[in-house]
């Protein structure tokens, strides 16, 4: 006698193999997305750290160039009106593998002239973009202490950083005053 359900095992095996293949594809897609998200997060964190380092890199250079640039007039000469930064960066540096562009503009100091600083404070914007990640912007309001030819530490003197602001030969020894910038 012949079995009327001939070939049913083949159909069942093909169905189970198809189901396993779909599950493997879903799992590999999930792993790929997780790796991609982790890479993007790491790239964003790297760019954020590089932008902060770019601001720290620019602070002693701004302090050293204050007198030579006529109170930063050279940097502010092409500043647009309003609360916009110039299109061209004042400085560019590379931190690790990330290029950081530093933009400068005068803060709202009451004179309505974005090309002239009169309160010894500048807004410093660092734009960093790592490979495969988004561009990160970090803005800092930096104050200059003209009497010492350097920046001062926010909330204290040399006791907070362990160094004086007068020694500009080492970048870490010339901290800038940083004030909270509200959105």
Tab-separated table of C-alpha atoms in Angstrom, residues 1-177:
chain	number	residue	atom	x	y	z
A	1	UNK	CA	0.000	0.000	0.000
A	2	UNK	CA	1.177	3.399	-0.880
A	3	UNK	CA	1.209	6.307	1.589
A	4	UNK	CA	-1.017	9.204	0.491
A	5	UNK	CA	1.175	11.796	2.320
A	6	UNK	CA	4.226	11.297	0.197
A	7	UNK	CA	6.539	14.410	0.080
A	8	UNK	CA	5.146	15.945	3.257
A	9	UNK	CA	8.511	15.567	5.017
A	10	UNK	CA	10.214	17.552	2.255
A	11	UNK	CA	7.710	20.398	2.582
A	12	UNK	CA	8.127	20.429	6.364
A	13	UNK	CA	11.924	20.511	6.123
A	14	UNK	CA	11.835	23.323	3.538
A	15	UNK	CA	9.437	25.298	5.733
A	16	UNK	CA	11.696	24.877	8.792
A	17	UNK	CA	14.810	25.827	6.793
A	18	UNK	CA	13.052	28.944	5.491
A	19	UNK	CA	12.015	29.853	9.023
A	20	UNK	CA	15.599	29.416	10.274
A	21	UNK	CA	16.917	31.524	7.386
A	22	UNK	CA	14.484	34.354	8.175
A	23	UNK	CA	15.461	34.233	11.854
A	24	UNK	CA	19.168	34.330	10.919
A	25	UNK	CA	18.572	37.339	8.660
A	26	UNK	CA	16.679	39.176	11.398
A	27	UNK	CA	19.414	38.434	13.917
A	28	UNK	CA	22.204	39.555	11.570
A	29	UNK	CA	20.276	42.750	10.776
A	30	UNK	CA	19.906	43.465	14.482
A	31	UNK	CA	23.625	42.882	15.083
A	32	UNK	CA	24.537	45.095	12.122
A	33	UNK	CA	22.326	47.910	13.418
A	34	UNK	CA	23.790	47.602	16.916
A	35	UNK	CA	27.327	47.806	15.540
A	36	UNK	CA	26.401	50.801	13.382
A	37	UNK	CA	24.794	52.615	16.333
A	38	UNK	CA	27.779	51.884	18.552
A	39	UNK	CA	30.123	53.211	15.880
A	40	UNK	CA	28.068	56.395	15.486
A	41	UNK	CA	27.957	56.927	19.241
A	42	UNK	CA	31.701	56.401	19.522
A	43	UNK	CA	32.316	58.794	16.612
A	44	UNK	CA	30.082	61.423	18.222
A	45	UNK	CA	31.850	61.037	21.568
A	46	UNK	CA	35.218	61.290	19.845
A	47	UNK	CA	34.122	64.455	18.029
A	48	UNK	CA	32.749	65.929	21.268
A	49	UNK	CA	36.039	65.321	23.066
A	50	UNK	CA	37.970	66.734	20.100
A	51	UNK	CA	35.795	69.877	20.044
A	52	UNK	CA	36.459	70.460	23.743
A	53	UNK	CA	40.168	69.894	23.166
A	54	UNK	CA	40.040	72.331	20.250
A	55	UNK	CA	38.678	75.062	22.515
A	56	UNK	CA	41.409	74.297	25.051
A	57	UNK	CA	43.955	74.439	22.215
A	58	UNK	CA	42.669	77.844	21.056
A	59	UNK	CA	42.644	79.540	24.485
A	60	UNK	CA	46.394	80.110	24.912
A	61	UNK	CA	46.670	81.165	21.267
A	62	UNK	CA	43.945	83.755	21.759
A	63	UNK	CA	45.638	84.997	24.917
A	64	UNK	CA	49.012	85.241	23.202
A	65	UNK	CA	47.601	87.027	20.151
A	66	UNK	CA	45.422	89.583	21.963
A	67	UNK	CA	47.861	92.505	21.695
A	68	UNK	CA	49.214	91.530	18.272
A	69	UNK	CA	45.725	91.344	16.774
A	70	UNK	CA	44.589	94.722	18.172
A	71	UNK	CA	42.258	93.211	20.722
A	72	UNK	CA	41.196	90.374	18.407
A	73	UNK	CA	40.161	92.882	15.728
A	74	UNK	CA	41.935	90.740	13.113
A	75	UNK	CA	39.764	87.748	14.021
A	76	UNK	CA	36.536	89.741	14.283
A	77	UNK	CA	37.042	91.758	11.071
A	78	UNK	CA	34.826	89.478	8.978
A	79	UNK	CA	32.210	88.861	11.645
A	80	UNK	CA	28.629	88.999	10.384
A	81	UNK	CA	25.989	91.024	12.159
A	82	UNK	CA	23.783	89.332	14.705
A	83	UNK	CA	24.377	86.085	16.510
A	84	UNK	CA	26.030	84.263	13.620
A	85	UNK	CA	29.564	83.016	13.363
A	86	UNK	CA	31.718	83.796	10.322
A	87	UNK	CA	31.792	81.187	7.564
A	88	UNK	CA	35.589	80.898	7.705
A	89	UNK	CA	37.226	79.460	10.832
A	90	UNK	CA	39.792	81.532	12.709
A	91	UNK	CA	41.859	78.420	13.517
A	92	UNK	CA	41.923	74.799	12.477
A	93	UNK	CA	43.659	71.988	14.291
A	94	UNK	CA	43.682	68.217	14.247
A	95	UNK	CA	42.967	66.313	17.455
A	96	UNK	CA	43.684	62.641	16.915
A	97	UNK	CA	42.064	61.938	13.557
A	98	UNK	CA	39.407	64.639	13.947
A	99	UNK	CA	39.712	68.063	12.329
A	100	UNK	CA	38.463	70.843	14.587
A	101	UNK	CA	37.527	74.267	13.211
A	102	UNK	CA	37.506	77.177	15.677
A	103	UNK	CA	35.166	80.099	15.014
A	104	UNK	CA	35.155	83.358	16.975
A	105	UNK	CA	32.585	86.071	17.487
A	106	UNK	CA	32.060	88.912	19.906
A	107	UNK	CA	29.586	88.339	22.695
A	108	UNK	CA	26.618	90.656	23.282
A	109	UNK	CA	28.596	93.311	25.120
A	110	UNK	CA	26.278	96.239	24.501
A	111	UNK	CA	28.068	98.055	21.684
A	112	UNK	CA	26.143	96.409	18.783
A	113	UNK	CA	29.412	96.045	16.881
A	114	UNK	CA	30.288	92.402	16.129
A	115	UNK	CA	33.676	93.459	14.757
A	116	UNK	CA	34.921	95.092	17.966
A	117	UNK	CA	35.365	93.613	21.415
A	118	UNK	CA	35.046	95.909	24.401
A	119	UNK	CA	34.606	93.609	27.406
A	120	UNK	CA	37.504	91.156	26.905
A	121	UNK	CA	35.145	88.229	26.262
A	122	UNK	CA	34.730	86.150	23.131
A	123	UNK	CA	32.411	83.348	22.127
A	124	UNK	CA	34.504	80.455	20.852
A	125	UNK	CA	32.791	77.764	18.784
A	126	UNK	CA	34.505	74.483	17.974
A	127	UNK	CA	33.125	72.332	15.158
A	128	UNK	CA	34.418	68.780	14.974
A	129	UNK	CA	33.373	65.897	12.769
A	130	UNK	CA	34.866	62.454	12.968
A	131	UNK	CA	34.652	59.847	10.226
A	132	UNK	CA	31.171	58.406	10.002
A	133	UNK	CA	29.776	60.599	12.729
A	134	UNK	CA	27.744	63.777	12.986
A	135	UNK	CA	29.275	67.223	13.298
A	136	UNK	CA	29.548	68.327	16.925
A	137	UNK	CA	29.457	71.966	18.014
A	138	UNK	CA	30.781	73.175	21.379
A	139	UNK	CA	30.462	76.840	22.301
A	140	UNK	CA	32.287	78.543	25.149
A	141	UNK	CA	32.343	82.119	26.409
A	142	UNK	CA	35.959	82.904	27.228
A	143	UNK	CA	37.201	85.876	29.219
A	144	UNK	CA	40.604	87.508	28.957
A	145	UNK	CA	42.529	89.094	31.808
A	146	UNK	CA	44.489	91.879	30.155
A	147	UNK	CA	46.685	92.624	33.157
A	148	UNK	CA	48.193	89.149	33.204
A	149	UNK	CA	48.312	88.675	29.421
A	150	UNK	CA	46.422	85.426	29.793
A	151	UNK	CA	43.107	83.860	30.581
A	152	UNK	CA	41.855	83.360	34.098
A	153	UNK	CA	40.297	80.239	35.518
A	154	UNK	CA	36.559	80.429	36.099
A	155	UNK	CA	35.701	80.529	39.769
A	156	UNK	CA	39.204	80.908	41.079
A	157	UNK	CA	42.806	81.644	40.428
A	158	UNK	CA	45.792	79.416	40.069
A	159	UNK	CA	44.595	77.264	42.963
A	160	UNK	CA	42.084	75.455	40.776
A	161	UNK	CA	44.425	74.513	37.974
A	162	UNK	CA	47.707	74.408	39.869
A	163	UNK	CA	49.285	76.928	37.503
A	164	UNK	CA	49.287	80.623	36.880
A	165	UNK	CA	47.696	82.174	33.843
A	166	UNK	CA	50.836	84.191	33.101
A	167	UNK	CA	52.954	81.303	31.861
A	168	UNK	CA	51.831	80.814	28.268
A	169	UNK	CA	54.744	78.619	27.280
A	170	UNK	CA	52.707	75.545	28.229
A	171	UNK	CA	49.187	75.244	26.833
A	172	UNK	CA	47.698	73.585	29.898
A	173	UNK	CA	48.997	76.320	32.195
A	174	UNK	CA	46.876	79.074	30.618
A	175	UNK	CA	43.296	78.118	31.450
A	176	UNK	CA	40.513	80.290	30.164
A	177	UNK	CA	37.583	81.571	32.086
